[in-house]
XYZ file of C-alpha atoms in Angstrom:
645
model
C 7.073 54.920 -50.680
C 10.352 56.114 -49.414
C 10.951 57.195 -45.857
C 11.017 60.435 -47.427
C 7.444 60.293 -48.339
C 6.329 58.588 -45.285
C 3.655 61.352 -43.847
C 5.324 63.881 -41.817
C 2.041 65.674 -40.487
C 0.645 61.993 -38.980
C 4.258 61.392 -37.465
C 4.488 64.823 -35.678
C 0.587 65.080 -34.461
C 1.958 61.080 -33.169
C 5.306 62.920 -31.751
C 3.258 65.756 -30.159
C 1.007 62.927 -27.921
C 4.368 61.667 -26.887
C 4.656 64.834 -24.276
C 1.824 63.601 -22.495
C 2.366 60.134 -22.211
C 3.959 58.735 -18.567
C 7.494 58.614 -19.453
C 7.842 61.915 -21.103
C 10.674 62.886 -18.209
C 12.555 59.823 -18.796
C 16.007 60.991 -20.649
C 19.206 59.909 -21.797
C 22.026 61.881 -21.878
C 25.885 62.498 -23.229
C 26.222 59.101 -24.395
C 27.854 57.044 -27.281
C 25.526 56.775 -30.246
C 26.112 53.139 -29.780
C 24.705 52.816 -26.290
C 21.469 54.191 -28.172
C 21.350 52.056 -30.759
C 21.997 48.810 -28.065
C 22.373 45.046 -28.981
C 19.165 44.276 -29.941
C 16.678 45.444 -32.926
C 15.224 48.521 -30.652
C 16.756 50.645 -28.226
C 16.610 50.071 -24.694
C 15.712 53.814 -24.603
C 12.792 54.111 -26.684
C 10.427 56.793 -26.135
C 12.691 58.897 -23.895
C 14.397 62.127 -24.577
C 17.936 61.808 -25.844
C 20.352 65.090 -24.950
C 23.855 66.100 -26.099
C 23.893 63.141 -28.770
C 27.490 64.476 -30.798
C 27.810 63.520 -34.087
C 29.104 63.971 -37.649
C 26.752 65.109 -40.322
C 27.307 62.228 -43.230
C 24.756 62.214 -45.038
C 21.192 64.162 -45.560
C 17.675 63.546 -47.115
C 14.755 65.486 -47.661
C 13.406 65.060 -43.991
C 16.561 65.342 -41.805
C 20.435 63.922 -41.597
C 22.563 60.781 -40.373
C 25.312 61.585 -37.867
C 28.122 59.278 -36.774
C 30.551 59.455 -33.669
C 33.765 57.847 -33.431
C 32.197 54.718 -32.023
C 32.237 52.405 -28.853
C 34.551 49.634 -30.030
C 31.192 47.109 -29.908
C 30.778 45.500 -33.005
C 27.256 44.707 -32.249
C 25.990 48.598 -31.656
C 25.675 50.631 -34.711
C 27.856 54.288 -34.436
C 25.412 56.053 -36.310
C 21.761 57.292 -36.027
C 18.795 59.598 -38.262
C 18.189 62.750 -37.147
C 14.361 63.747 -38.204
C 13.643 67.335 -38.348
C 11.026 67.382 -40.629
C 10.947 69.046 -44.270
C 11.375 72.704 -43.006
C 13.981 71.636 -40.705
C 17.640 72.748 -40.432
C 19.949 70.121 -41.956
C 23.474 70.827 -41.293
C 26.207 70.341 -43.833
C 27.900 67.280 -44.372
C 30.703 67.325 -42.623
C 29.463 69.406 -39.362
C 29.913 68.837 -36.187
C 26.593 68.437 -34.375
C 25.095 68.155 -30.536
C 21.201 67.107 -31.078
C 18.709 65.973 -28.551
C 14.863 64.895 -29.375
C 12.970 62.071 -28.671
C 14.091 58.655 -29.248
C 12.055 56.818 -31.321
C 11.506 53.227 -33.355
C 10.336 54.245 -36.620
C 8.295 52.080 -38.545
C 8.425 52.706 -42.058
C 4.928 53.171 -44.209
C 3.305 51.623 -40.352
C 3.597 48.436 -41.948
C 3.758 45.712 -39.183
C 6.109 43.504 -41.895
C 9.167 45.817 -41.682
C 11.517 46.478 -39.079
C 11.663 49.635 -37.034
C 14.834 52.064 -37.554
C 15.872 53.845 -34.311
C 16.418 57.721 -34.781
C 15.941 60.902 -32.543
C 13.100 63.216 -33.819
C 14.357 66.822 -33.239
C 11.771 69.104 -34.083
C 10.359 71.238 -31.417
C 7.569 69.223 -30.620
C 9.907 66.886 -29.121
C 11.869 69.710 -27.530
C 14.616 68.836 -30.097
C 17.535 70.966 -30.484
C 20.538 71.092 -33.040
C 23.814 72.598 -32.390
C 26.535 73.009 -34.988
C 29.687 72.901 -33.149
C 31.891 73.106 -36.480
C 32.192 72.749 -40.246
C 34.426 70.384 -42.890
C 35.368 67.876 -40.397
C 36.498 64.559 -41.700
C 34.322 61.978 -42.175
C 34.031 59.173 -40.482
C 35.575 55.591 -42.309
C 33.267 53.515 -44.177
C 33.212 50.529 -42.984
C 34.152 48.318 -45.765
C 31.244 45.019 -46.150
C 31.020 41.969 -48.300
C 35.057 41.792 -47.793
C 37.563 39.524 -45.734
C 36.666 41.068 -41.957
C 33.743 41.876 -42.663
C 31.981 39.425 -44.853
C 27.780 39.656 -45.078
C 26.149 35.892 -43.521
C 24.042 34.621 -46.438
C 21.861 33.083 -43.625
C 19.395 35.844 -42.614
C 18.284 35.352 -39.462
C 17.838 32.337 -36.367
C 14.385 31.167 -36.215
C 13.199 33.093 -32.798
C 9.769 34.456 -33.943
C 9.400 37.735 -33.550
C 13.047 39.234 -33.181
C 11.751 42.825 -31.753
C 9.841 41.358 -28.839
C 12.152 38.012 -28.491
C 13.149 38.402 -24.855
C 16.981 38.890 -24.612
C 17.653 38.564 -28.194
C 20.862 40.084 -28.717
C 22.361 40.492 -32.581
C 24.645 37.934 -33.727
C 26.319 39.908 -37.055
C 28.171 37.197 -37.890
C 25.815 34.031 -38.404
C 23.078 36.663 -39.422
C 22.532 38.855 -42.385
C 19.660 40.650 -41.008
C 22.086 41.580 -37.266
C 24.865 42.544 -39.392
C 22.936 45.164 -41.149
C 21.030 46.182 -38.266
C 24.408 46.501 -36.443
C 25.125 49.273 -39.074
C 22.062 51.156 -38.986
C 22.657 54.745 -40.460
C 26.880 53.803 -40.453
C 28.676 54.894 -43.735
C 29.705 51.851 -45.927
C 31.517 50.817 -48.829
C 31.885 48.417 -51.300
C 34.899 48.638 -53.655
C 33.329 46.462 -56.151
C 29.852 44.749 -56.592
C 27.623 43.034 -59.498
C 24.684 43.575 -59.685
C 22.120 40.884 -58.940
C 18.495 42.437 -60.457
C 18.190 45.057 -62.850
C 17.600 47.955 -61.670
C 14.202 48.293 -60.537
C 10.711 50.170 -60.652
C 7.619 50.522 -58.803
C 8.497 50.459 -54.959
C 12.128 50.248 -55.839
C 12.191 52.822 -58.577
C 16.101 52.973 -59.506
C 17.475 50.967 -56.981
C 19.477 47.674 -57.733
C 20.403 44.466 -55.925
C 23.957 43.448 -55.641
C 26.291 41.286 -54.076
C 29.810 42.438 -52.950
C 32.094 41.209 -55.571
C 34.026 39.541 -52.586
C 31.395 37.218 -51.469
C 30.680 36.091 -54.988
C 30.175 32.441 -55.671
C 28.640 32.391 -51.887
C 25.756 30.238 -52.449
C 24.402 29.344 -55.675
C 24.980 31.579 -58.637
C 23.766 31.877 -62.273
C 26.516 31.517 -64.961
C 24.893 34.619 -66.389
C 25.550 36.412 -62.865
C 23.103 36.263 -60.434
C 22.257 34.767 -57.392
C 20.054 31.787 -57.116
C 17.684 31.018 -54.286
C 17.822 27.503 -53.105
C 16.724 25.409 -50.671
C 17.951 27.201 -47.032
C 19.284 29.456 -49.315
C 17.792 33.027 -49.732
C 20.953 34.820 -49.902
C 21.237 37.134 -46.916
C 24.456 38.800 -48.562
C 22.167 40.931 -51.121
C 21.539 44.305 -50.311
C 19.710 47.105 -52.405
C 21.927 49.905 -53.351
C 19.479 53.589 -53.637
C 18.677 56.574 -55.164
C 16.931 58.023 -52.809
C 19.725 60.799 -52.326
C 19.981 61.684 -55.452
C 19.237 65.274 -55.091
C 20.109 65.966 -51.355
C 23.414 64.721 -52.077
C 23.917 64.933 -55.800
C 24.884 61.451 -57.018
C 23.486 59.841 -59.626
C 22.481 56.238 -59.255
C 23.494 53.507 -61.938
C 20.852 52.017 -64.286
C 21.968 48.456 -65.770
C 20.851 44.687 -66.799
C 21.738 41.734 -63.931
C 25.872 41.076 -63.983
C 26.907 44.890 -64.354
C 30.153 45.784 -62.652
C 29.736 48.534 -59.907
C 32.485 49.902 -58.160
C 33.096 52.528 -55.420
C 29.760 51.999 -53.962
C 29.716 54.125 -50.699
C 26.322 55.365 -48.484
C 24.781 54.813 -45.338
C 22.686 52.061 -43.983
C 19.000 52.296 -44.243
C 15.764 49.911 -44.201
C 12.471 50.215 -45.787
C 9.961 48.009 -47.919
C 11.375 45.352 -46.448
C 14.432 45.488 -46.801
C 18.068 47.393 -45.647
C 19.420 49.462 -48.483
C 22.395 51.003 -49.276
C 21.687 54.862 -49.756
C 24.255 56.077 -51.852
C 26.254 59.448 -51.236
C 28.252 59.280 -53.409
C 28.156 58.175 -57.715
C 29.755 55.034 -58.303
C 31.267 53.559 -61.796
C 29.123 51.287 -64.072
C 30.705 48.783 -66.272
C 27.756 47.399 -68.455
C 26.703 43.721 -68.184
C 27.433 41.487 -71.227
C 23.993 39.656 -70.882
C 22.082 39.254 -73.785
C 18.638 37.893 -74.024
C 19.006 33.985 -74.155
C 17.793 32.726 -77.709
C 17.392 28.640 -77.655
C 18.724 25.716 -80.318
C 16.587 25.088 -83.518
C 14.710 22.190 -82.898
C 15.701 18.749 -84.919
C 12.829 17.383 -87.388
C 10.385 14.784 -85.512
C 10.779 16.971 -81.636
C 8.344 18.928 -80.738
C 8.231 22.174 -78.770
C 6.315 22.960 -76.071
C 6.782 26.233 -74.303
C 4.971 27.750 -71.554
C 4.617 31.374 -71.006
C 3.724 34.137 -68.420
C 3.011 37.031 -70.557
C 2.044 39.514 -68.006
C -1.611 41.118 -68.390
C -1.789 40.515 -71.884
C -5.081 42.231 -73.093
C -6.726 42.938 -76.203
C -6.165 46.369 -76.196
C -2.304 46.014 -76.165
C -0.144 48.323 -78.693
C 0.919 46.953 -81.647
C 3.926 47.087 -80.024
C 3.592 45.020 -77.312
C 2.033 42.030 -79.064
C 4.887 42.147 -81.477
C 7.468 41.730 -78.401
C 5.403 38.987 -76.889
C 5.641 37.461 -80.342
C 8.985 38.064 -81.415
C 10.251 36.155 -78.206
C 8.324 33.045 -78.950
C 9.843 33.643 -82.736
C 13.582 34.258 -81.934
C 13.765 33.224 -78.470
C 11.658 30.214 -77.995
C 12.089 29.225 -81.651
C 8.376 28.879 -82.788
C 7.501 26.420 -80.486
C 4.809 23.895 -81.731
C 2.431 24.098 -78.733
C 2.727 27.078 -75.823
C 0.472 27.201 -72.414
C 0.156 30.606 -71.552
C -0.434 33.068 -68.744
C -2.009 36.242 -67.262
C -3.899 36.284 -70.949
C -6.355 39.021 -70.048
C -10.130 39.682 -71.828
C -10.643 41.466 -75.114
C -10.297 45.054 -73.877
C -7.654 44.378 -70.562
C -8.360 45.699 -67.140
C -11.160 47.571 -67.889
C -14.142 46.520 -65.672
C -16.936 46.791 -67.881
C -18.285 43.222 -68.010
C -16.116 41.749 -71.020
C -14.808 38.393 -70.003
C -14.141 36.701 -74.010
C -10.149 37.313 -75.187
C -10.668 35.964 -78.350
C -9.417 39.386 -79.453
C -6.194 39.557 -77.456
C -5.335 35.615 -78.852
C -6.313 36.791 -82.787
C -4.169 39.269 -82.207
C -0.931 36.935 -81.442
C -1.944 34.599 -84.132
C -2.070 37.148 -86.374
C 1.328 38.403 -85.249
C 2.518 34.849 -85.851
C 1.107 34.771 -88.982
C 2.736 37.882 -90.440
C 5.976 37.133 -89.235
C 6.285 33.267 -89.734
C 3.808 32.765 -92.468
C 2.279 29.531 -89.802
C -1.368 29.364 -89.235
C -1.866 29.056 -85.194
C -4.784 28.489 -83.568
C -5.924 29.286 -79.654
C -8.131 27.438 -77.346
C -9.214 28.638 -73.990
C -11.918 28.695 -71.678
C -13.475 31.656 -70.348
C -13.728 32.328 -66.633
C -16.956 33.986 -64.972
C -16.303 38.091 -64.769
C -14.104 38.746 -61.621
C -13.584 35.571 -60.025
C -9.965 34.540 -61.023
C -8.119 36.890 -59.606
C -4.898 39.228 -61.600
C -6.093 43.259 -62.197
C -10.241 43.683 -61.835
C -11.673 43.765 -65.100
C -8.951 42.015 -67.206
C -10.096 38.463 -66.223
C -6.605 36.552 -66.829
C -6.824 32.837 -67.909
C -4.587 30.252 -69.418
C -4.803 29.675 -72.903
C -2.931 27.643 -75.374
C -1.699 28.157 -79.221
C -0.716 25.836 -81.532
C 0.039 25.454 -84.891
C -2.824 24.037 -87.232
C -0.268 22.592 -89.869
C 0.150 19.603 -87.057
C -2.228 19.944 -84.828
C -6.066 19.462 -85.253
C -9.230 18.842 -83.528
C -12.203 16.834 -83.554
C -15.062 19.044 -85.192
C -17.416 17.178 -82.711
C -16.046 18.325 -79.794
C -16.667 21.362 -77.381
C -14.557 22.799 -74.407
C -15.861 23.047 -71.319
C -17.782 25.986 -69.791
C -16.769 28.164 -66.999
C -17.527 26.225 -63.945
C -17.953 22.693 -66.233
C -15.568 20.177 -64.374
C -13.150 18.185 -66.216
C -13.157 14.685 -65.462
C -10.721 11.422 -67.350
C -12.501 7.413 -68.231
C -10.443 5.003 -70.401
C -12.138 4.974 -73.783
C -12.551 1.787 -75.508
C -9.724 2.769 -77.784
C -7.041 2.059 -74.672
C -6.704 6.249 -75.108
C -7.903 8.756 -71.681
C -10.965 10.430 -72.916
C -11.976 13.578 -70.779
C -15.456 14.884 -69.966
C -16.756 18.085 -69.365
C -19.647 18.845 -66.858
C -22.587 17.035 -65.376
C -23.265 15.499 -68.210
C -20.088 14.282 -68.876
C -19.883 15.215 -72.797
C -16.545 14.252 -74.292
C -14.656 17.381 -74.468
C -11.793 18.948 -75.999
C -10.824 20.953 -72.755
C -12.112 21.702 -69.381
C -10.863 23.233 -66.044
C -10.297 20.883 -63.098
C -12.540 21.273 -60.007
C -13.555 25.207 -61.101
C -15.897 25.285 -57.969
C -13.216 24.098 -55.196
C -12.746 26.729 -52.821
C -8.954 26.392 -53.736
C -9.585 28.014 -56.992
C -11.435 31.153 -54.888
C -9.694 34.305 -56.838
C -8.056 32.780 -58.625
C -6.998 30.876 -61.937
C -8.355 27.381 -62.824
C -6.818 24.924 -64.260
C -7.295 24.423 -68.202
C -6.982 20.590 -69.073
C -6.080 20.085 -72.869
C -5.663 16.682 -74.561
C -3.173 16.579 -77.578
C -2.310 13.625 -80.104
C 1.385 13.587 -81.127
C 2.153 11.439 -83.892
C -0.114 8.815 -82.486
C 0.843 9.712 -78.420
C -2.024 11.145 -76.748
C -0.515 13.800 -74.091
C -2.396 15.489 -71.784
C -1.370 19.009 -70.505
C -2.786 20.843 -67.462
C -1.686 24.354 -67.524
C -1.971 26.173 -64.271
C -1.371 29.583 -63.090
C -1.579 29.606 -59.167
C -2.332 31.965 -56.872
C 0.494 35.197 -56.028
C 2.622 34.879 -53.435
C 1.487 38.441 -52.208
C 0.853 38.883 -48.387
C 3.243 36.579 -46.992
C 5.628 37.827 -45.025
C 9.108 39.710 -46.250
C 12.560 37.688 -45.344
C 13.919 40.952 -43.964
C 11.532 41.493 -41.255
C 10.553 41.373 -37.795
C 9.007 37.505 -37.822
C 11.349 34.800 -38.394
C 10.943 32.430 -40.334
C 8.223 34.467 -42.297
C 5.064 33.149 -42.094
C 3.884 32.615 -45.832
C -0.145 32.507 -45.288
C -0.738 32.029 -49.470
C 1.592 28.370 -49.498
C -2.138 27.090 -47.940
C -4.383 27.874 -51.097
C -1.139 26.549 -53.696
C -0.622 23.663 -51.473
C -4.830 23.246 -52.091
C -4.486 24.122 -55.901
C -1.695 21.769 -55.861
C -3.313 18.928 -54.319
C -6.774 19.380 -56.802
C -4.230 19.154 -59.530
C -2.377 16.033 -58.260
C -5.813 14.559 -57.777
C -6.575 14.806 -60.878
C -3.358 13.420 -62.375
C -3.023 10.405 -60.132
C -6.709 9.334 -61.303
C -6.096 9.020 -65.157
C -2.341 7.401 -63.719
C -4.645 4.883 -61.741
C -6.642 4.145 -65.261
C -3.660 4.350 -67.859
C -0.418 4.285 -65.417
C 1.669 4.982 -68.944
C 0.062 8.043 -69.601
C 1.763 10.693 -71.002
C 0.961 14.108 -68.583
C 2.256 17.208 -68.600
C 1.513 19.900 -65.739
C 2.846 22.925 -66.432
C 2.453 27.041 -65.879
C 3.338 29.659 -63.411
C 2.729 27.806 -59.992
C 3.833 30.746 -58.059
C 6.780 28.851 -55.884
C 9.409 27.116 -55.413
C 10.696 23.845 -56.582
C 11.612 22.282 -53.448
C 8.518 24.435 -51.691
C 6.049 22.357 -49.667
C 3.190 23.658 -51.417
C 4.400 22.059 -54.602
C 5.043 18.482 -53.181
C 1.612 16.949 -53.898
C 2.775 17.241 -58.101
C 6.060 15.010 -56.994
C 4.131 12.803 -54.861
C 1.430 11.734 -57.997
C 4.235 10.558 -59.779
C 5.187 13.687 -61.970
C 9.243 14.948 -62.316
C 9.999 18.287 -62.900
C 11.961 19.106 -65.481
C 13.776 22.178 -63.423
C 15.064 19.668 -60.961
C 16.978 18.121 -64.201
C 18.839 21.513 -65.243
C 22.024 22.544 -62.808
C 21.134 24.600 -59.504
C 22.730 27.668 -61.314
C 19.630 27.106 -63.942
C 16.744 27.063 -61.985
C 15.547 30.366 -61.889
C 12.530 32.288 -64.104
C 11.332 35.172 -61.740
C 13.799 37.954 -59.988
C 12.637 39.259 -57.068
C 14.849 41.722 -54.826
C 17.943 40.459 -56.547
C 16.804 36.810 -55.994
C 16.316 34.721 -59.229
C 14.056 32.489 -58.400
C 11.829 29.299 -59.925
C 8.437 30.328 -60.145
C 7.348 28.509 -63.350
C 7.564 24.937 -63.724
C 7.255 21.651 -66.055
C 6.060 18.760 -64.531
C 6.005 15.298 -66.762
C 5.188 11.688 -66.099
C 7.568 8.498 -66.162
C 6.591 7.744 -69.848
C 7.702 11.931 -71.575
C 11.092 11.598 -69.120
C 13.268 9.835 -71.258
C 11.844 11.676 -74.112
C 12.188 14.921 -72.580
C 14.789 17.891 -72.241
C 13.954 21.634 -70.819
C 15.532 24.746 -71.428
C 14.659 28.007 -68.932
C 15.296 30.835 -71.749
C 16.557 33.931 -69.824
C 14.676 36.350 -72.085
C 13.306 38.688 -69.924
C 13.601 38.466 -66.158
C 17.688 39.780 -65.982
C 16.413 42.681 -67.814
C 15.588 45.987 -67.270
C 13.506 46.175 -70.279
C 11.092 43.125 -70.294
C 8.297 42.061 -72.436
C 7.077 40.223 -69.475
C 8.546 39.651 -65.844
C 8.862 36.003 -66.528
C 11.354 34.034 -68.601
C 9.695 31.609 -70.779
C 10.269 27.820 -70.027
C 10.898 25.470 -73.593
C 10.512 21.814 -73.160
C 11.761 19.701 -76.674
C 10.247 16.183 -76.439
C 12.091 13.696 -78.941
C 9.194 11.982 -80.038
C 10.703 8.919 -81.099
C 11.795 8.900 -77.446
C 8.414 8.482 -76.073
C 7.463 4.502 -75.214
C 4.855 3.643 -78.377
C 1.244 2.166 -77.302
C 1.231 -1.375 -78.786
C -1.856 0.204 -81.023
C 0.046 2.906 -82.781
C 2.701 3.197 -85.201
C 5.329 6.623 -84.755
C 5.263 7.307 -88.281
C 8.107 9.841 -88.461
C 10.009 8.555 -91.095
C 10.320 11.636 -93.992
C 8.461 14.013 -91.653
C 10.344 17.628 -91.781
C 8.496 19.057 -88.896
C 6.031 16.884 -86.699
C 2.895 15.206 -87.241
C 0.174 16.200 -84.632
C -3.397 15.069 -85.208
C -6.296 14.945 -82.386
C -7.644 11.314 -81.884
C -11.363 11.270 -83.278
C -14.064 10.612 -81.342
C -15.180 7.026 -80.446
């Protein structure tokens, strides 16, 4: 919710206790906006009345109005503060002349401990607040221009000092920090002549805002080819900022709507911060020139290399339209070029996120290899495993699992094997064949598929890992596809606690280390192995929680693309690696991956991830002594599960 939104009737009966409280006589008066505002993230002056603050109206929401004086020549004091007068309040015109006193208070938007405060003077007559127009159609006064030469936006974001509210003698440093030079702006008008546009514009929380990046500071830090900024190791890009809509009526602008790598020029607004974030509230409409981005469609494959994609395709359920499974379908079609094999994610049960009990989604996967087969004219198949109701985490009721589909021309099964059950683990011997042979359960039946460790606390809420083994033309490969647990409660970069504390890296670092476990034993048994570990792991490439996959031996493939690359995920106008494709020593030389921006630079997505598409050159891949690659005169690939010893 906006600040608009926030609850007036719980912030005045809070305002109204104020009266009564010790320092209710304490009071600050005729003074600079700046010496409000101060040198540090809250005012020195908080909690005490605030009289014959003089200001310029510049700007006005729903709830009260920003005023701005001519300043106190410190760079590190903002020159502007929010008036609140509540919804029935008077809001003078922009461009008045105002005297206001109130109480001076640290507002915390939505209560929520992770965002900073914003410093502002309730007026309304609870807090004996008063506002005088002294005149009308004054000037306004100059934006101060950011993201340009004088005044360019730190992509650090801020020093590591823990809390920087309660930090004793912290004092804003807006020029190694991006989080102090925003703060040092609070409320101030701002302009950008020209920006691009570093998400698409947004929904949810951020309905119709957009990231960008001042097009002056482009090329700081790592950026996309295709336009956006790429987060990076000590890189999170400090010089985005959110541009809003949240004026749109109070001040009559309209706000743009594009794709990532849109041109926008004459942005111009006033400093604000909420959900985590400061924003850019715009006053004022600025000019869109469209991005060129189109959705990335990958190379046809060569005869005798396979494809193997994996896939988050957002709370995929049974019940989806038509429509939507033909979008999900068309992209591995067009975009992903058919692959051969695909691990996917977030598949949900046979009638989606309603809780009724259903946990089978052999209706949602029909339904995509039916889709396949009208459009393609290929017969795919699906294996999956599925979970116990309501114990994997994603939306209640739509019990979200990995699954995988392949196509039954060249790839088969033995008809004597099962997959593993629910909470069946999976475990690897050496068969007497030289080949990995996994087992399923207590009883250790030779199995198709299983799920590693299902009853490890690690996989609590949340999604287990399905184990698959797959003969390619003679190489056995084994895949693990994973979808790890959300990185949802940890803390926001743009808040009060620096560094963030990110509480969920503990269970991924767990899931990771289960999975590594798992791969390093059939390594110890069969150290040529072909592995793949693959799937939405929920972090970052060069994140610690990952580091256990590296350390059992396995490479991943987004290391192998350029920085610019790495990114499937955008999050605040922060593309980001969040799905990944791990392989062993013996697939690397065999081995190439492509990240196919399909959906994430998009404001119209079949799902919020981009799909990653591995091509493995089979005759690339080191040949067991026992096996022949017969390729030769093959048009397509020749895929066949090893029978059963």
């Amino acid at each position: 919710m906006h600040r608009i939104l926030s609850g007036a009737p719980m912030r005045l009966a809070a305002l109204t206790a104020l009266l009564f409280s010790g320092w209710a006589q304490a009071q600050v008066s005729n003074v600079k906006i700046g010496v409000l505002q101060g040198t540090s993230h809250k005012s020195a002056f908080e909690n005490q009345m605030a009289t014959g603050i003089r200001g310029i109206v510049t700007a006005r929401d729903n709830n009260g109005f920003w005023i701005q004086d001519d300043g106190d020549s410190n760079p590190l004091t903002s020159d502007a503060i929010y008036i609140f007068v509540g919804s029935g309040g008077t809001k003078p015109a922009v461009g008045a002349d105002v005297t206001v006193g109130g109480r001076l208070l640290e507002f915390r938007p939505g209560s929520d401990a992770n965002n900073l405060t914003l410093t502002e003077i309730s007026a309304v007559a609870a807090n004996s607040g008063s506002v005088v127009v002294n005149s009308l159609g004054n000037s306004l006064p100059a934006a101060r221009v950011i993201g340009a030469v004088g005044s360019i936006v730190p992509n650090a974001i801020a020093p590591n000092v823990g809390n920087v509210e309660t930090h004793a003698g912290y004092t804003l440093q807006p020029g190694l920090y991006a989080m102090d030079f925003y703060e040092s702006l609070e409320g101030m008008r701002v302009s950008m002549a020209s920006a691009v546009s570093t998400s698409p514009t947004l929904t949810g929380d951020y309905n119709g805002d957009t990231f960008v990046v001042s097009r002056g500071q482009l090329g700081t830090g790592v950026m996309s080819p295709r336009g956006g900024v790429v987060l990076a190791s000590g890189q999170f890009n400090g010089h985005r900022i959110a541009i809003d809509n949240r004026l749109t009526s109070t001040m009559g602008v309209t706000a743009p709507t594009v794709n990532v790598g849109a041109q926008i020029d004459g942005i111009a607004g006033v400093i604000d911060y909420s959900f985590n974030n400061y924003r850019l509230l715009l006053t004022s409409t600025p000019t869109v020139t469209a991005s060129p981005l189109v959705a990335e469609v990958a190379a046809p494959r060569a005869a005798g290399h396979l494809g193997f994609a994996t896939y988050n395709v957002e709370n995929l359920g049974g019940n989806a339209s038509a429509a939507r499974i033909s979008e999900v379908v068309g992209q591995m079609r067009v975009n992903l070029q058919m692959p051969e094999v695909l691990a996917l994610q977030e598949i949900q049960d046979n009638n989606g996120s309603t809780n009724n009990g259903v946990v089978a989604a052999d209706v949602t996967l029909t339904r995509l290899t039916d889709e396949i087969k009208a459009t393609t004219g290929k017969d795919y198949g699906f294996l999956t495993i599925n979970p116990v109701n309501n114990t994997d985490g994603g939306q209640t009721g739509g019990n979200i699992r990995q699954a995988f589909l392949y196509d039954k021309s060249v790839v088969s099964f033995d008809a004597g094997k099962q997959t593993g059950g629910a909470l069946d683990a999976v475990s690897a011997v050496l068969g007497g064949d030289g080949q990995i042979e996994l087992q399923c359960g207590a009883a250790s039946f030779a199995c198709l598929a299983g799920r590693i460790d299902p009853t490890n606390a690690a996989f609590g809420s949340s999604r287990k890992p399905l184990v698959m083994d797959m003969n390619v033309g003679g190489q056995q490969i084994i895949v693990v596809s994973n979808h790890f647990n959300s990185k949802g409660g940890d803390q926001p970069l743009f808040g009060p606690n620096q560094p963030p504390v990110n509480d969920s890296e503990t269970q991924r670092l767990a899931q990771a280390q289960a999975v590594a476990a798992f791969v390093q034993g059939i390594l110890a048994i069969k150290p040529n192995a072909n592995i793949i570990v693959t799937g939405d792991l929920n972090d970052f490439q060069f994140a610690s929680s990952l580091q256990p996959l590296y350390a059992a031996g396995l490479t991943n493939m987004v290391d192998t693309l350029a920085p610019g690359e790495r990114y499937t995920y955008n999050y605040q106008g922060n593309a980001q690696a969040l799905d990944h494709m791990f392989v062993s020593a013996s697939l690397l030389g065999a081995a190439s991956l492509d990240i196919v921006h399909a959906n994430s630079e998009f404001r119209t997505q079949v799902s919020d991830h981009d799909p990653l598409l591995m091509t493995l050159n089979l005759a690339a891949i080191p040949e067991p002594q026992t096996v022949l690659l017969m390729l030769a005169g093959l048009g397509l690939l020749s895929l066949r599960r090893r029978k059963a010893a």
